[in-house]
Amino acid sequence: MNIYGIRAIYKFEMARMWRTLMQSVASPVISTSLYFVVFGSAIGSRMGEIDGISYGAFIIPGLIMLSLLMQSISNASFGIYMPKFSGTIYEVLSAPVSYLEVVIGYVGAAATKSVILGIIILITARLFVPYTILHPFWMFAFLVLTSVTFSLFGFIIGIWADGFEKLQIVPLMIVTPLVFLGGTFYSIDMLPEIWQTITLFNPVVYLISGFRWAFYGVSDVHVGISVGMTLFFLLACVATVWWIFKTGYRLRS
């Protein structure tokens, strides 16, 4: 394992975060804080409890997951797309680092940024809404697992995209609707029975449900299923990345 190569890629990507703090950290924190103000403090104070949890506290895991998914995808996709765009990807491919080490460097940096952002948003939420964390270990585990999984997904999008506009298509047109319809602002038990069944085909439901269980001990689906679905998506992303490097898809052309 070329530790020096991994560290070089990792430090380069992390340095980009510190150069763009307003875009990488401040912007998503402010956006999420507005959700806490509007839905947590203003509207939430006038709504009843869900599963014995105040509405403002109930939506915290979903809102953190929303920022986590979007930033994981954005960081990883932009990180690998820019070398393709500038042509420096050939320097990376010809360097004495394996494909595994390249992925660890880029995806590790993107996941680290997302975890840092998630912790900052978690701390910020305390300013607006009181909440508890019943299972802090599992909360952090879900945070890391989700960040790594969707950073891999973003890495795939960055390789697939052949223009800046394509970097935004999947996060804005697919991921965001799935998060909003995945139980961020409500429990799926509140839906009609047929829509509960349809909602279970939304993979984000399992992420939000498992993350909410780590906070309050309640979930829409069993936590074991949530972990299993997250691991399944992680393995699917790993398999796709392996195929991309094996075939050179969008890398050598």
Short mmCIF file of C-alpha atoms in Angstrom, two decimals:
data_model
loop_
_atom_site.label_atom_id
_atom_site.label_comp_id
_atom_site.label_asym_id
_atom_site.label_seq_id
_atom_site.Cartn_x
_atom_site.Cartn_y
_atom_site.Cartn_z
CA MET A 1 0.00 0.00 0.00
CA ASN A 2 1.47 3.34 -1.12
CA ILE A 3 0.70 5.41 1.99
CA TYR A 4 2.54 8.43 0.61
CA GLY A 5 0.42 8.43 -2.54
CA ILE A 6 -2.83 8.14 -0.59
CA ARG A 7 -1.75 10.89 1.78
CA ALA A 8 -0.82 13.20 -1.11
CA ILE A 9 -4.24 12.85 -2.77
CA TYR A 10 -6.02 13.09 0.58
CA LYS A 11 -4.18 16.24 1.69
CA PHE A 12 -4.67 17.88 -1.71
CA GLU A 13 -8.44 17.31 -1.56
CA MET A 14 -8.71 18.40 2.07
CA ALA A 15 -6.78 21.60 1.26
CA ARG A 16 -9.49 22.47 -1.27
CA MET A 17 -12.04 22.38 1.54
CA TRP A 18 -10.11 24.92 3.61
CA ARG A 19 -9.71 27.18 0.57
CA THR A 20 -13.48 27.19 -0.04
CA LEU A 21 -14.90 27.26 3.49
CA MET A 22 -17.84 29.49 2.51
CA GLN A 23 -19.00 27.04 -0.16
CA SER A 24 -17.95 23.77 1.51
CA VAL A 25 -19.01 24.44 5.11
CA ALA A 26 -20.77 27.76 5.69
CA SER A 27 -23.32 27.44 2.88
CA PRO A 28 -24.75 23.98 3.82
CA VAL A 29 -24.70 24.85 7.54
CA ILE A 30 -26.65 28.08 6.95
CA SER A 31 -29.12 26.33 4.63
CA THR A 32 -29.78 23.57 7.15
CA SER A 33 -30.06 26.12 9.97
CA LEU A 34 -32.88 27.80 8.07
CA TYR A 35 -34.76 24.47 8.09
CA PHE A 36 -34.26 24.28 11.85
CA VAL A 37 -35.56 27.82 12.28
CA VAL A 38 -38.62 27.41 10.05
CA PHE A 39 -39.63 23.78 10.63
CA GLY A 40 -38.06 23.25 14.04
CA SER A 41 -38.73 26.44 15.99
CA ALA A 42 -41.54 28.21 14.10
CA ILE A 43 -43.73 25.43 12.69
CA GLY A 44 -42.53 22.66 14.98
CA SER A 45 -43.68 24.48 18.13
CA ARG A 46 -47.25 24.39 16.78
CA MET A 47 -47.27 20.72 15.78
CA GLY A 48 -47.83 17.66 17.88
CA GLU A 49 -45.30 14.97 18.72
CA ILE A 50 -44.40 12.08 16.42
CA ASP A 51 -43.68 8.79 18.20
CA GLY A 52 -43.34 10.76 21.42
CA ILE A 53 -40.72 13.11 19.94
CA SER A 54 -41.20 16.82 19.38
CA TYR A 55 -41.46 17.69 15.69
CA GLY A 56 -38.39 19.93 15.77
CA ALA A 57 -36.25 17.11 17.20
CA PHE A 58 -37.86 14.51 14.91
CA ILE A 59 -36.64 16.17 11.70
CA ILE A 60 -33.02 16.65 12.83
CA PRO A 61 -31.73 13.23 11.61
CA GLY A 62 -33.41 13.70 8.23
CA LEU A 63 -32.01 17.19 7.72
CA ILE A 64 -28.50 16.07 8.67
CA MET A 65 -28.85 13.18 6.25
CA LEU A 66 -29.97 15.58 3.51
CA SER A 67 -26.82 17.69 3.88
CA LEU A 68 -24.65 14.60 4.30
CA LEU A 69 -25.84 12.96 1.08
CA MET A 70 -25.64 16.12 -1.00
CA GLN A 71 -22.19 17.11 0.23
CA SER A 72 -20.76 13.59 -0.02
CA ILE A 73 -21.83 13.35 -3.64
CA SER A 74 -20.74 16.91 -4.45
CA ASN A 75 -17.29 16.65 -2.84
CA ALA A 76 -16.40 13.31 -4.41
CA SER A 77 -17.81 14.04 -7.87
CA PHE A 78 -16.11 17.43 -8.14
CA GLY A 79 -12.85 16.02 -6.74
CA ILE A 80 -12.45 13.43 -9.51
CA TYR A 81 -14.10 15.49 -12.28
CA MET A 82 -11.63 18.39 -12.08
CA PRO A 83 -8.58 16.19 -12.92
CA LYS A 84 -10.56 14.85 -15.89
CA PHE A 85 -11.51 18.37 -16.95
CA SER A 86 -7.97 19.74 -16.65
CA GLY A 87 -6.26 16.62 -18.03
CA THR A 88 -4.25 15.89 -14.88
CA ILE A 89 -6.09 12.58 -14.45
CA TYR A 90 -3.41 11.02 -16.71
CA GLU A 91 -0.74 12.02 -14.20
CA VAL A 92 -2.69 10.23 -11.49
CA LEU A 93 -3.25 7.13 -13.63
CA SER A 94 0.45 6.95 -14.58
CA ALA A 95 1.70 7.54 -11.04
CA PRO A 96 2.95 4.59 -8.96
CA VAL A 97 -0.37 4.28 -7.12
CA SER A 98 -2.95 1.56 -7.58
CA TYR A 99 -6.58 2.16 -8.41
CA LEU A 100 -7.49 1.21 -4.84
CA GLU A 101 -5.15 3.86 -3.47
CA VAL A 102 -6.61 6.50 -5.81
CA VAL A 103 -10.13 5.68 -4.63
CA ILE A 104 -9.10 5.69 -0.96
CA GLY A 105 -7.50 9.10 -1.38
CA TYR A 106 -10.38 10.82 -3.16
CA VAL A 107 -13.27 9.05 -1.41
CA GLY A 108 -11.57 9.25 2.00
CA ALA A 109 -11.18 13.02 1.69
CA ALA A 110 -14.78 13.49 0.51
CA ALA A 111 -16.11 11.32 3.34
CA THR A 112 -14.00 13.18 5.91
CA LYS A 113 -15.41 16.52 4.73
CA SER A 114 -18.96 15.16 5.01
CA VAL A 115 -18.42 13.78 8.52
CA ILE A 116 -16.97 17.11 9.67
CA LEU A 117 -19.93 18.94 8.14
CA GLY A 118 -22.41 16.52 9.75
CA ILE A 119 -20.89 17.08 13.19
CA ILE A 120 -20.98 20.87 12.71
CA ILE A 121 -24.67 20.73 11.71
CA LEU A 122 -25.38 18.46 14.68
CA ILE A 123 -23.81 21.02 17.02
CA THR A 124 -25.62 23.88 15.28
CA ALA A 125 -28.98 22.12 15.67
CA ARG A 126 -28.59 22.36 19.46
CA LEU A 127 -28.91 26.14 19.17
CA PHE A 128 -32.44 25.79 17.78
CA VAL A 129 -33.91 22.47 18.94
CA PRO A 130 -33.22 20.31 22.03
CA TYR A 131 -32.54 16.66 21.23
CA THR A 132 -30.98 13.53 22.68
CA ILE A 133 -28.74 10.81 21.22
CA LEU A 134 -29.54 7.41 22.75
CA HIS A 135 -26.90 5.52 20.76
CA PRO A 136 -23.96 7.86 20.04
CA PHE A 137 -21.75 5.03 18.74
CA TRP A 138 -24.34 3.94 16.16
CA MET A 139 -25.08 7.55 15.30
CA PHE A 140 -21.43 8.12 14.41
CA ALA A 141 -21.26 4.74 12.64
CA PHE A 142 -24.23 5.65 10.44
CA LEU A 143 -22.65 9.05 9.81
CA VAL A 144 -19.38 7.50 8.61
CA LEU A 145 -20.99 4.64 6.68
CA THR A 146 -23.35 6.97 4.83
CA SER A 147 -20.55 9.44 4.06
CA VAL A 148 -18.31 6.72 2.60
CA THR A 149 -21.14 5.12 0.62
CA PHE A 150 -22.34 8.32 -1.03
CA SER A 151 -18.81 9.59 -1.54
CA LEU A 152 -18.25 6.45 -3.62
CA PHE A 153 -21.51 7.20 -5.42
CA GLY A 154 -20.32 10.75 -6.07
CA PHE A 155 -16.98 9.40 -7.33
CA ILE A 156 -18.91 7.36 -9.90
CA ILE A 157 -20.94 10.41 -10.94
CA GLY A 158 -17.76 12.46 -11.32
CA ILE A 159 -16.31 9.89 -13.71
CA TRP A 160 -19.57 9.53 -15.63
CA ALA A 161 -20.14 13.28 -16.05
CA ASP A 162 -18.76 14.95 -19.15
CA GLY A 163 -19.88 18.45 -18.19
CA PHE A 164 -20.42 20.55 -15.07
CA GLU A 165 -24.20 20.44 -15.48
CA LYS A 166 -24.20 16.64 -15.20
CA LEU A 167 -22.53 16.87 -11.80
CA GLN A 168 -25.75 18.46 -10.50
CA ILE A 169 -28.37 16.35 -12.28
CA VAL A 170 -28.32 13.34 -9.96
CA PRO A 171 -28.06 15.26 -6.63
CA LEU A 172 -30.77 17.79 -7.54
CA MET A 173 -33.14 15.72 -9.67
CA ILE A 174 -32.91 12.35 -7.93
CA VAL A 175 -31.26 12.43 -4.48
CA THR A 176 -33.02 15.54 -3.13
CA PRO A 177 -36.56 14.30 -3.98
CA LEU A 178 -35.75 10.87 -2.53
CA VAL A 179 -34.62 12.49 0.74
CA PHE A 180 -37.71 14.68 1.02
CA LEU A 181 -39.96 11.68 0.26
CA GLY A 182 -37.93 9.37 2.50
CA GLY A 183 -39.34 10.41 5.85
CA THR A 184 -37.30 13.54 6.58
CA PHE A 185 -40.33 15.55 7.71
CA TYR A 186 -42.71 12.74 8.63
CA SER A 187 -42.97 9.12 9.68
CA ILE A 188 -44.01 6.78 6.89
CA ASP A 189 -46.55 5.28 9.32
CA MET A 190 -48.54 8.50 8.76
CA LEU A 191 -49.03 7.61 5.07
CA PRO A 192 -51.84 5.49 3.60
CA GLU A 193 -50.98 1.82 3.46
CA ILE A 194 -50.35 1.72 -0.29
CA TRP A 195 -47.95 4.68 -0.07
CA GLN A 196 -46.14 3.05 2.84
CA THR A 197 -45.42 0.08 0.56
CA ILE A 198 -44.30 2.33 -2.32
CA THR A 199 -42.07 4.36 0.02
CA LEU A 200 -40.16 1.23 1.04
CA PHE A 201 -38.70 1.15 -2.49
CA ASN A 202 -36.97 4.45 -1.68
CA PRO A 203 -33.44 3.51 -0.49
CA VAL A 204 -33.06 6.77 1.45
CA VAL A 205 -35.86 5.66 3.81
CA TYR A 206 -33.53 3.07 5.32
CA LEU A 207 -30.74 5.60 5.85
CA ILE A 208 -32.95 8.15 7.59
CA SER A 209 -34.78 5.48 9.60
CA GLY A 210 -31.54 3.96 10.91
CA PHE A 211 -30.06 7.36 11.68
CA ARG A 212 -33.22 8.41 13.56
CA TRP A 213 -33.11 5.18 15.56
CA ALA A 214 -29.60 6.09 16.75
CA PHE A 215 -31.01 9.36 18.10
CA TYR A 216 -34.33 8.36 19.65
CA GLY A 217 -34.66 4.59 19.49
CA VAL A 218 -37.59 4.74 17.04
CA SER A 219 -37.54 3.87 13.35
CA ASP A 220 -39.85 3.19 10.42
CA VAL A 221 -38.01 -0.02 9.53
CA HIS A 222 -35.89 -2.37 11.61
CA VAL A 223 -32.39 -0.99 12.20
CA GLY A 224 -30.84 -4.24 10.96
CA ILE A 225 -32.55 -3.77 7.60
CA SER A 226 -31.28 -0.18 7.49
CA VAL A 227 -27.69 -1.32 8.03
CA GLY A 228 -28.09 -4.13 5.50
CA MET A 229 -29.47 -1.84 2.79
CA THR A 230 -26.67 0.69 3.37
CA LEU A 231 -24.02 -2.03 3.12
CA PHE A 232 -25.67 -3.39 -0.03
CA PHE A 233 -25.51 0.04 -1.69
CA LEU A 234 -21.89 0.40 -0.53
CA LEU A 235 -20.94 -2.92 -2.12
CA ALA A 236 -22.77 -1.97 -5.32
CA CYS A 237 -20.76 1.26 -5.52
CA VAL A 238 -17.49 -0.62 -4.85
CA ALA A 239 -18.33 -3.08 -7.63
CA THR A 240 -19.10 -0.22 -10.04
CA VAL A 241 -15.83 1.57 -9.23
CA TRP A 242 -13.92 -1.68 -9.74
CA TRP A 243 -15.56 -2.09 -13.17
CA ILE A 244 -14.75 1.52 -14.12
CA PHE A 245 -11.02 1.10 -13.43
CA LYS A 246 -10.95 -2.36 -14.99
CA THR A 247 -12.45 -1.11 -18.26
CA GLY A 248 -11.11 2.46 -18.18
CA TYR A 249 -14.63 3.84 -18.68
CA ARG A 250 -14.48 7.64 -19.16
CA LEU A 251 -10.89 7.64 -17.86
CA ARG A 252 -8.78 6.78 -20.90
CA SER A 253 -10.82 8.62 -23.53
#
